[in-house]
Coordinates of C-alpha atoms in Angstrom, one line a residue:
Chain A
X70 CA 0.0 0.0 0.0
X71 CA 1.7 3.7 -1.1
X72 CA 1.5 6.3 1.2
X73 CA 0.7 9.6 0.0
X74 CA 4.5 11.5 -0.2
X75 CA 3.2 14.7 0.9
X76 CA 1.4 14.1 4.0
X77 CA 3.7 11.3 5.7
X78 CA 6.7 12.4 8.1
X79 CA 10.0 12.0 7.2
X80 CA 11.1 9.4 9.1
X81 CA 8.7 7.2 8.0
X82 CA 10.2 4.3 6.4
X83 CA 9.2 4.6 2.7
X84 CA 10.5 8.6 3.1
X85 CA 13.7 7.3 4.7
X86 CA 14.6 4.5 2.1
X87 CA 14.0 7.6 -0.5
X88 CA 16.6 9.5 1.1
X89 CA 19.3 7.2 1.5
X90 CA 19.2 6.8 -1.6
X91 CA 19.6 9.5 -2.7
X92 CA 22.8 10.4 -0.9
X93 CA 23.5 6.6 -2.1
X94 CA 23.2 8.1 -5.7
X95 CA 24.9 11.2 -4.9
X96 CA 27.8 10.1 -2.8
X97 CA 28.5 7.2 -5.3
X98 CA 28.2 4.9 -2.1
X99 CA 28.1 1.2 -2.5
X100 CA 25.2 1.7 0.7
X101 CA 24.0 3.8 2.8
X102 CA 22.1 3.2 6.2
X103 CA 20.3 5.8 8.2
X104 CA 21.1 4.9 11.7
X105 CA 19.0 8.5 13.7
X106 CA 16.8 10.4 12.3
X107 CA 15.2 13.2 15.0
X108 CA 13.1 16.0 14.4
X109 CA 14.7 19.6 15.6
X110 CA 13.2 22.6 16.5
X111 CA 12.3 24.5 14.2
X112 CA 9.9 27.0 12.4
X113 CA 6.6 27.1 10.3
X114 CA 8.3 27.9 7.7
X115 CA 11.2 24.8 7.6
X116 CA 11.8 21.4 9.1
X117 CA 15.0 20.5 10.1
X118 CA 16.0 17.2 11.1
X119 CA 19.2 15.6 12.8
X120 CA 20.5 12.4 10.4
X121 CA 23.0 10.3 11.7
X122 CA 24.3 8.2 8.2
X123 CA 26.6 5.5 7.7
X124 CA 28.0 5.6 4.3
X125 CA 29.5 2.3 2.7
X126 CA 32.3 3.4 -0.1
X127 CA 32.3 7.0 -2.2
X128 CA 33.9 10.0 -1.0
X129 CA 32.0 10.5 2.3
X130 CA 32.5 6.7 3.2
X131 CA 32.3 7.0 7.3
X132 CA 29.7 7.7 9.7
X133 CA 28.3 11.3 9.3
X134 CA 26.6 13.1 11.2
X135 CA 24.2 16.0 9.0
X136 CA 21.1 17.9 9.0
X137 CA 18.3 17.8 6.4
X138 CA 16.4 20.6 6.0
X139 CA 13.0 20.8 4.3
X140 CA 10.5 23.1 3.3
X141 CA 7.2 22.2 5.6
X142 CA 4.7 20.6 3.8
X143 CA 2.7 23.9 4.0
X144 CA 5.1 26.4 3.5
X145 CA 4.6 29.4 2.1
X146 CA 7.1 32.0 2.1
X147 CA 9.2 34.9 0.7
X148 CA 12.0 34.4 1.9
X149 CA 14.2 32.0 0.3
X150 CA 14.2 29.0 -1.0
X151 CA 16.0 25.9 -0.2
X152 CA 17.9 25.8 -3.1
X153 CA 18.4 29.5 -2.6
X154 CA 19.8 29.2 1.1
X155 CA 22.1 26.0 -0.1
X156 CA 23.8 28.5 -2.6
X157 CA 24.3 31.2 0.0
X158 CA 25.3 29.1 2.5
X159 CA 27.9 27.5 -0.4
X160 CA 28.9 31.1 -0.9
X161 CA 29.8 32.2 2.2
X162 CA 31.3 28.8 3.3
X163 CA 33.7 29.5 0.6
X164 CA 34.4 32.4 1.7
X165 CA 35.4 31.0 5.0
X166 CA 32.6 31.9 7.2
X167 CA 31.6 29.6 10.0
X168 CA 28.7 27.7 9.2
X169 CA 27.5 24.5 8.8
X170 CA 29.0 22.7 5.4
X171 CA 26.4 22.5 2.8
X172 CA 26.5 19.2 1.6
X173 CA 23.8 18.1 -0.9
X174 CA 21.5 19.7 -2.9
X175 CA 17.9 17.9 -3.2
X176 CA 14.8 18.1 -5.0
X177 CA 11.3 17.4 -5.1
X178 CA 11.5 14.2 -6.7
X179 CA 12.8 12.7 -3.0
X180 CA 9.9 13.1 -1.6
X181 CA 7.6 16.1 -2.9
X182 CA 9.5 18.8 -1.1
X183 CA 12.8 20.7 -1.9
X184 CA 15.5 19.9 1.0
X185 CA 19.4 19.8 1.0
X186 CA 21.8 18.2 3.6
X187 CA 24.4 20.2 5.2
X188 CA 26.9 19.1 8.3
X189 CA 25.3 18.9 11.9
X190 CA 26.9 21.7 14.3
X191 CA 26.6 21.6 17.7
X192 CA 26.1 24.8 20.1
X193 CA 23.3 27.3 21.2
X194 CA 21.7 30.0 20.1
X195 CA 19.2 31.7 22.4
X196 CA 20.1 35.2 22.8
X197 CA 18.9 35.8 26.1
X198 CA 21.3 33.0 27.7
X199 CA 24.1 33.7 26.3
X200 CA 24.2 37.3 27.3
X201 CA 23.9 36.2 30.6
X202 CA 26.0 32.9 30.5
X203 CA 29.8 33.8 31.4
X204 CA 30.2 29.9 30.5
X205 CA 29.0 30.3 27.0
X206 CA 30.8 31.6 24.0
X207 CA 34.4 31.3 26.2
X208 CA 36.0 34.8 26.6
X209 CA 33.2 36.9 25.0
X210 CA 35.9 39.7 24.1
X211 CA 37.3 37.3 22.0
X212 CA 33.8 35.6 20.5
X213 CA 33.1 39.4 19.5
X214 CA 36.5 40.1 17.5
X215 CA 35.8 36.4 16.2
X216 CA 32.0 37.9 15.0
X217 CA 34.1 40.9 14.0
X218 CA 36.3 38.2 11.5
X219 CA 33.3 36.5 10.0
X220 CA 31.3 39.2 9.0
X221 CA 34.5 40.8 7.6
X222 CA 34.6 37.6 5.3
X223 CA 30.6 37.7 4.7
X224 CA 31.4 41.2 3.3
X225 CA 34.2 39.9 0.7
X226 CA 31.6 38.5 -1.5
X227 CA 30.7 41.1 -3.8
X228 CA 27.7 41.6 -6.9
X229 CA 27.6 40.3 -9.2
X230 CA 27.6 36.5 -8.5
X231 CA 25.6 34.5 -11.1
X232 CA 24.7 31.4 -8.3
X233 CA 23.3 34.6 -6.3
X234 CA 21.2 35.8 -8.6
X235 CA 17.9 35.4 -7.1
X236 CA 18.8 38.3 -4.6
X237 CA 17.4 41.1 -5.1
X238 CA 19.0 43.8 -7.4
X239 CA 21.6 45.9 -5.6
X240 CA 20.4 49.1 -5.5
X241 CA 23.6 52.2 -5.0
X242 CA 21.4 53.5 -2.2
X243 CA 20.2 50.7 -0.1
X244 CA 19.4 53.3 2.6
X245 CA 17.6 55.4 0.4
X246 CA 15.5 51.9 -1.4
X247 CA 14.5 51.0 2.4
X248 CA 13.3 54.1 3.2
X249 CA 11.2 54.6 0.1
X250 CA 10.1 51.2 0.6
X251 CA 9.0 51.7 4.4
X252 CA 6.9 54.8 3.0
X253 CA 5.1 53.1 0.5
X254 CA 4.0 50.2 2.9
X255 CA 3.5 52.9 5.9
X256 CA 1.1 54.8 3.3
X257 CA -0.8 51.5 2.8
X258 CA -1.0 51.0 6.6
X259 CA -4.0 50.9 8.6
X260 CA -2.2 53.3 10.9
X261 CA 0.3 56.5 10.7
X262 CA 3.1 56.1 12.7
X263 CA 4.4 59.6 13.1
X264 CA 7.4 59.1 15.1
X265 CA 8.5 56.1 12.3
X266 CA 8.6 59.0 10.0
X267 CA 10.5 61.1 12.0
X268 CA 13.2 58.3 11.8
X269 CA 13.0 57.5 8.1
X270 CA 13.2 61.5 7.4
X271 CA 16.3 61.8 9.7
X272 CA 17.6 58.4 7.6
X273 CA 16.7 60.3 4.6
X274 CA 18.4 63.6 5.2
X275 CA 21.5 61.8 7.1
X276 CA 22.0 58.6 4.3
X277 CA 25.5 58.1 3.7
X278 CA 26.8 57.2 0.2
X279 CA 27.7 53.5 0.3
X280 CA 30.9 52.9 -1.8
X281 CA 31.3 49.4 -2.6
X282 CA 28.1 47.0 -1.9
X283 CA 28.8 43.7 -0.2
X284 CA 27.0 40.8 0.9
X285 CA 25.4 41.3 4.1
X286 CA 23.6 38.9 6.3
X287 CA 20.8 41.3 7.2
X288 CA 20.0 39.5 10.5
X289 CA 23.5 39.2 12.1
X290 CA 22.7 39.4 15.9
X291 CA 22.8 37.9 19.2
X292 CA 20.1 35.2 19.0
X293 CA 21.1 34.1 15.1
X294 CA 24.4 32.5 15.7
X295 CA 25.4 29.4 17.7
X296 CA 28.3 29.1 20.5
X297 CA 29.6 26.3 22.6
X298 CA 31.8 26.7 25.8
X299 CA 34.6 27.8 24.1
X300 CA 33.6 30.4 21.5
X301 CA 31.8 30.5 18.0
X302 CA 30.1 27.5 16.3
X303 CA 28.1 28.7 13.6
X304 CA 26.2 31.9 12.1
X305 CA 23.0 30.8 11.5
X306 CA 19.8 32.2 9.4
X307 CA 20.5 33.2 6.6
X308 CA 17.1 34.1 5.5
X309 CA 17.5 37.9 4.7
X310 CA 21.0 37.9 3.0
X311 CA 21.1 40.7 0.5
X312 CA 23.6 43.2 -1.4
X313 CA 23.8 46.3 1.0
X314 CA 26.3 48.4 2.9
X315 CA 28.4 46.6 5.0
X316 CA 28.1 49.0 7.9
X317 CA 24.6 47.8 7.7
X318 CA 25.5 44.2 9.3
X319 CA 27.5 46.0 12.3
X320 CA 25.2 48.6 13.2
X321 CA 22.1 46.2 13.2
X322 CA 24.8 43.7 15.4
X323 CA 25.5 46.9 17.7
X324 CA 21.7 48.2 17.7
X325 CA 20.9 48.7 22.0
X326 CA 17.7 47.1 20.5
X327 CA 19.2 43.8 20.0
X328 CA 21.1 43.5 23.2
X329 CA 18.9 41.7 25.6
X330 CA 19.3 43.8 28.4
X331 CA 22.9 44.0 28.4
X332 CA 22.5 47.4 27.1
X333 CA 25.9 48.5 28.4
X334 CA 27.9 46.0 26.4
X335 CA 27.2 47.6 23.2
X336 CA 28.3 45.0 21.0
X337 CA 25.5 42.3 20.9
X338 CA 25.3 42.5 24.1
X339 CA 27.9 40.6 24.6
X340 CA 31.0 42.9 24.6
X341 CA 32.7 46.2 24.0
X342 CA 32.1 47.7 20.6
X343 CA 35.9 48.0 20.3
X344 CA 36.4 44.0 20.2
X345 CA 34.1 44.0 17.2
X346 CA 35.7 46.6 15.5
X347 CA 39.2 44.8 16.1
X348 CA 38.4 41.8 14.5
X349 CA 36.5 43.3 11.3
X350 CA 39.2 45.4 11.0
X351 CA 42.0 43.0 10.9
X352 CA 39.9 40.4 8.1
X353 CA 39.1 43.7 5.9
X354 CA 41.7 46.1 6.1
X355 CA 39.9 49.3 6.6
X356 CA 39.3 51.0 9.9
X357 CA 35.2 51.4 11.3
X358 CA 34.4 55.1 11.5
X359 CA 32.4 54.9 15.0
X360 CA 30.4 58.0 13.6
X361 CA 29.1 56.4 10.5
X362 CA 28.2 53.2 12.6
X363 CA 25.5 55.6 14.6
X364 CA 23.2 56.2 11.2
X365 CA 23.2 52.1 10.7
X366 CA 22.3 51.6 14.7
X367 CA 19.6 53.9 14.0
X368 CA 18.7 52.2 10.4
X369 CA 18.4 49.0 12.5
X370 CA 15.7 50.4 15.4
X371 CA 13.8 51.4 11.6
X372 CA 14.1 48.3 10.0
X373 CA 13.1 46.0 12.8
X374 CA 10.1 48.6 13.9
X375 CA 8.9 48.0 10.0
X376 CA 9.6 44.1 10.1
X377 CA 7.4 44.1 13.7
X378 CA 4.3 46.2 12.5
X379 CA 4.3 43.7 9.1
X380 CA 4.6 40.7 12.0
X381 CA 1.7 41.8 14.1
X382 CA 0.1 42.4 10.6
X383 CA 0.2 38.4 10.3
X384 CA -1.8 38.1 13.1
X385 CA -4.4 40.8 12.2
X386 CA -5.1 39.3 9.0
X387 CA -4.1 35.7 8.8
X388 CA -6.0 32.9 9.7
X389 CA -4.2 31.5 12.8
X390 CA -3.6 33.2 16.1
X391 CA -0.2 34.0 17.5
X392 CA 0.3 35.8 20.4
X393 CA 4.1 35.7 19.7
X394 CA 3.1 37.8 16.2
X395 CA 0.6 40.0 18.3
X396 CA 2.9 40.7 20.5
X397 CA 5.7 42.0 18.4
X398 CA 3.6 45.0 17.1
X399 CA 3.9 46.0 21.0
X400 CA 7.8 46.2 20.8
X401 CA 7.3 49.2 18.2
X402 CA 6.9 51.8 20.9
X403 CA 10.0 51.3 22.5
X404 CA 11.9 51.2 18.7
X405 CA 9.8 54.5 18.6
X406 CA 11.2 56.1 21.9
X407 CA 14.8 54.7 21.3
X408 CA 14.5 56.0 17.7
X409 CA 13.6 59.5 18.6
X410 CA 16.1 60.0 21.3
X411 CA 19.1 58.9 18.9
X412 CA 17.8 61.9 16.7
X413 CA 17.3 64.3 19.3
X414 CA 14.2 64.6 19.7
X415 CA 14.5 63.4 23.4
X416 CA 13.8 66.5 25.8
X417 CA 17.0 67.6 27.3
Chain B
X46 CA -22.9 51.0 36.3
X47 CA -20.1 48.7 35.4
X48 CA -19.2 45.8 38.1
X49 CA -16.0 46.0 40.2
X50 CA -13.5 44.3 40.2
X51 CA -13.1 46.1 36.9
X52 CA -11.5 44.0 33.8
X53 CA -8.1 45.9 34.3
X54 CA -8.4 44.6 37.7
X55 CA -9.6 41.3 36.8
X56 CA -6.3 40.8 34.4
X57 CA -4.4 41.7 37.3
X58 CA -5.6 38.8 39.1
X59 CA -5.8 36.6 36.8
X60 CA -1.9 37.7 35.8
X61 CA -1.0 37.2 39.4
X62 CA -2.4 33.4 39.5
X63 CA -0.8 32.4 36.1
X64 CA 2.8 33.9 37.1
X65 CA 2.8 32.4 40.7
X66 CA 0.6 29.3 40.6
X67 CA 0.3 27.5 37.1
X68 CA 3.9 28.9 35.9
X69 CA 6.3 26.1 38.1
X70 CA 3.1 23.4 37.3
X71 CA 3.8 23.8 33.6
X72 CA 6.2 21.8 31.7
X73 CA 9.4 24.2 30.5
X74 CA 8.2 24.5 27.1
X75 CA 5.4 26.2 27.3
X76 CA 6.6 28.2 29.8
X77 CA 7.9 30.9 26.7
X78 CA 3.9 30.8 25.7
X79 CA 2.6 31.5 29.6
X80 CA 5.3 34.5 29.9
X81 CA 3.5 35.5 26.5
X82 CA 0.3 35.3 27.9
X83 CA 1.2 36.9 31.0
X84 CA 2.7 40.2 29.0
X85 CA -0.5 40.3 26.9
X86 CA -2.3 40.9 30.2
X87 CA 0.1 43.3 31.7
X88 CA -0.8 45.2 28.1
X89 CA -4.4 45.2 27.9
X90 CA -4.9 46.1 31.6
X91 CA -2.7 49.3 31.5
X92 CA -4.5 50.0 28.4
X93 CA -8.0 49.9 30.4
X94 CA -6.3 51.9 32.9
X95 CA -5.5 54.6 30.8
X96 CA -9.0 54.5 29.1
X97 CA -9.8 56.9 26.6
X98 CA -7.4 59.7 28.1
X99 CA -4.2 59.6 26.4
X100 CA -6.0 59.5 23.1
X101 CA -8.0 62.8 23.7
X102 CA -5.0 64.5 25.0
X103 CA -3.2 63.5 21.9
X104 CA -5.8 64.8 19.7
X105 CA -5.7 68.4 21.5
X106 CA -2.1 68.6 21.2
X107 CA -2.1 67.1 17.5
X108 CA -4.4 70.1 16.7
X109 CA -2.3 72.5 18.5
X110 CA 0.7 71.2 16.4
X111 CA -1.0 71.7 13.5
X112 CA -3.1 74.5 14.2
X113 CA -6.2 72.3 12.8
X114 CA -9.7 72.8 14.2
X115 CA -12.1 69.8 15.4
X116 CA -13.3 68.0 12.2
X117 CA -15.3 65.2 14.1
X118 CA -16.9 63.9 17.4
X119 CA -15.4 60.4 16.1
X120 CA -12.2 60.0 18.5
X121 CA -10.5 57.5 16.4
X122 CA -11.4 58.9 12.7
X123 CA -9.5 62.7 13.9
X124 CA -7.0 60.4 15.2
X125 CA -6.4 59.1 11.9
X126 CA -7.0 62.2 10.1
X127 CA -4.7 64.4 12.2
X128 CA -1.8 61.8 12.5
X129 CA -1.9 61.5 8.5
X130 CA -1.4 65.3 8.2
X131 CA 1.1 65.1 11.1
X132 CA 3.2 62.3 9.0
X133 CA 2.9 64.4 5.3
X134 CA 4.6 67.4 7.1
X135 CA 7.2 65.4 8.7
X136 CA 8.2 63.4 5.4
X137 CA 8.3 66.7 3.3
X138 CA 11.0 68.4 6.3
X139 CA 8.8 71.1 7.6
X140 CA 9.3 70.1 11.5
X141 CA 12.7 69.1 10.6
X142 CA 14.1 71.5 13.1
X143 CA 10.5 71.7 15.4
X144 CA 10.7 71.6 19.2
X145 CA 6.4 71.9 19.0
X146 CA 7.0 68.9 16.8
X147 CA 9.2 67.0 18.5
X148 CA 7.6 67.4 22.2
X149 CA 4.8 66.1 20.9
X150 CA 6.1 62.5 19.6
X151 CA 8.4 62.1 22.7
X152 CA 5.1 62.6 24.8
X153 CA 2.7 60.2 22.2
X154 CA 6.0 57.6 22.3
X155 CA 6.1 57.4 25.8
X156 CA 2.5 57.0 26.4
X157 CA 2.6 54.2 23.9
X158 CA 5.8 52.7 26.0
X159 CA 3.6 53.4 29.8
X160 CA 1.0 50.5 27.8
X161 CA 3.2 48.3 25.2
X162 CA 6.8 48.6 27.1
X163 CA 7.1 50.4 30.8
X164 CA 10.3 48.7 31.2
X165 CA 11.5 50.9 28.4
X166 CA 10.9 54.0 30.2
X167 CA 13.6 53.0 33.0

């Protein structure tokens, strides 16, 4: 009796046999055996799932120890694709940023959904212990020059790159694009948000001309990248990658927004901005200008403001309640207050 | 008229049992959705607190700010109206240098923060 692909888990046996054989195929393995397979944590929008494999023969004869991540059977997204994410993460691996090794590249034909395979890291991510932990991430001076390093490397991929292609078109202003962006949806909104506009005009007026766009990770915080005891494991989702000022990724890292409480270690919360600064500096050769790093702290409070009032617009209008989405339109007011005191509106 | 204790106080309660009482009984991972709903609570009481206040004392000051007169008795609509002409002068730079302007989104920010975010207002 078949089982419908689509609606059985993966693990089930017929889905399993179906992907060991295809790394069989792939690997040019004489056999392969899947010895774990355990579902992770993960999101609506992915699965991700721990695979412990035993490969007979081929390149990748050995045990190995990977992660398969699928689209869920429901997904529907914009941000990227599986196939999308497996060339980024290829990209930046290649560039010698630390994250997990993309392995395989699959298709629907497995079983009904795109996936790819990429090497299993171990470490944690949650923000707000790690802030806290002096156990985790070893001597956080250091993990923050080691941030520093990778997102130097991040930023030595340039435009144009024909495997990146699906990312949207650099634009000579990406400052400037966002902002006229955030009007247009604001304009659409069921609600003005004055003080929002205050920011984007001060964005506006103050936007800095951008001399060489990079690759940026576009999410690269506390909270999205993984650590063990001793320092750095892995920089994790990668889902809003784009072509955009490179001062971008370290003022959104720096943002007071994004430190979990630890307001007074202004890197990530984590550490002094300096150690940051040392470690970018020494992968890409040119020295931070603190002052220009203000405008992208500020550009940060403005993006993640706009990227909470379109999550608490999930909720309004979608047809499942989250509290978690509800609630995020309710961080806007402090992005509000923290965005008008960095542009002196504060009273004195 | 309406029966005591009133919702805001009623959420307080009810906020108050969750956070002392169910929170240790509940396995760890849904304690992330409890804190949620705790915090969702905290919100809509200081929002009933508040009442209708903060929102008429924005309107006078939004039509001070824009020297506009009273269009409507609808509380909401002239919120919408005002605030839209209030965002149109700010995007084309005409309170780009205004302390009138500027007092007045400090004071609508932090009344938003005393609801959403009191933490925030240190």
């Amino acid at each position: 009796m078949s089982v419908s692909k689509e609606s059985s888990a993966l693990n089930d046996a017929a889905q399993q046999q179906a992907i060991a054989e295809f790394i069989r195929q792939r690997c040019e393995a004489d056999a392969v055996s899947i010895t774990a397979m355990r579902r992770l944590s993960g999101g609506a929008i992915q699965e991700n799932w721990s695979l412990d494999v035993s490969l007979a023969g081929g390149e990748l004869n050995g045990a190995q120890e990977w992660v398969l991540r699928a689209d869920a059977i429901s997904a529907v997204s914009d941000s990227h694709s599986r196939p999308q994410e497996f060339a980024l993460l290829k990209a930046v691996f290649d560039a010698g940023v630390t994250v997990p090794e993309p392995i395989l590249l699959g298709d629907k034909s497995v079983f009904g959904r795109d996936f790819f395979i990429m090497k299993r890291v171990k470490g944690l991510a949650a923000g707000f212990k790690i802030v806290r932990d002096p156990t985790l991430g070893g001597d956080k001076e250091k993990l923050a020059e080691r941030i520093g390093e990778e997102m130097a490397k991040i930023h030595t991929v340039l435009p144009p790159r024909v495997e990146l292609a699906f990312l949207p078109e650099p634009n000579a202003r990406p400052a400037l694009s966002f902002i006229q962006a955030s009007r247009a949806y604001l304009d659409k909104h069921h609600t003005p948000f004055p003080a929002l506009e205050w920011g984007l005009r001060w964005l506006e007026i103050n936007a800095p001309e951008t001399p060489q766009l990079v690759l940026t990770h576009r999410d690269f915080r506390t909270g999205n990248y993984m650590v063990d005891e001793s320092g750095l494991t892995a920089v994790l989702d990668w889902e809003f990658a784009a072509w955009s000022d490179p001062l971008d990724d370290i003022g959104w890292f720096c943002a007071k927004c994004w430190r979990f409480g630890q307001n007074a270690k202004e890197a990530g919360g984590i550490s002094s901005r300096e150690a940051l600064y040392r470690g970018y500096e020494r992968i890409s050769g040119k020295k931070i200008d603190p002052a220009s790093i203000f405008y992208w702290e500020v550009f940060a409070h403005m993006r993640w403001a706009m990227i909470a009032i379109r999550q608490g617009e999930r909720q309004v209008s979608g047809t499942e309640l989250s509290l978690e989405l509800a609630l995020t339109a309710h961080v806007v007011p402090e992005l509000e207050l923290e965005i008008l005191r960095m542009t002196g509106a504060a009273p004195n | 008229m309406r029966e005591r204790p009133l919702g805001s106080e009623l959420l307080e309660i009810a906020r108050s049992v969750l956070r002392e009482k169910l929170l240790k009984n509940l396995p760890t991972e849904l304690h992330y959705d409890a804190l949620m709903i705790a915090n969702a609570m905290a919100i809509a009481a200081r929002q009933l607190e508040f009442g209708e206040k903060p929102e008429q004392e924005e309107m006078a000051s939004l039509l001070a700010l824009l020297n506009e007169t009273k269009q409507a008795d609808n509380l909401r609509a002239e919120l919408l109206r005002l605030n839209r002409l209030l965002v149109n002068k700010v995007r084309s730079g005409e309170f780009d240098n205004g302390a009138a302007a500027k007092a007045h989104l400090w004071a609508a920010a932090v009344q938003k923060c005393k609801e959403s975010a009191p933490k925030a207002l240190g």
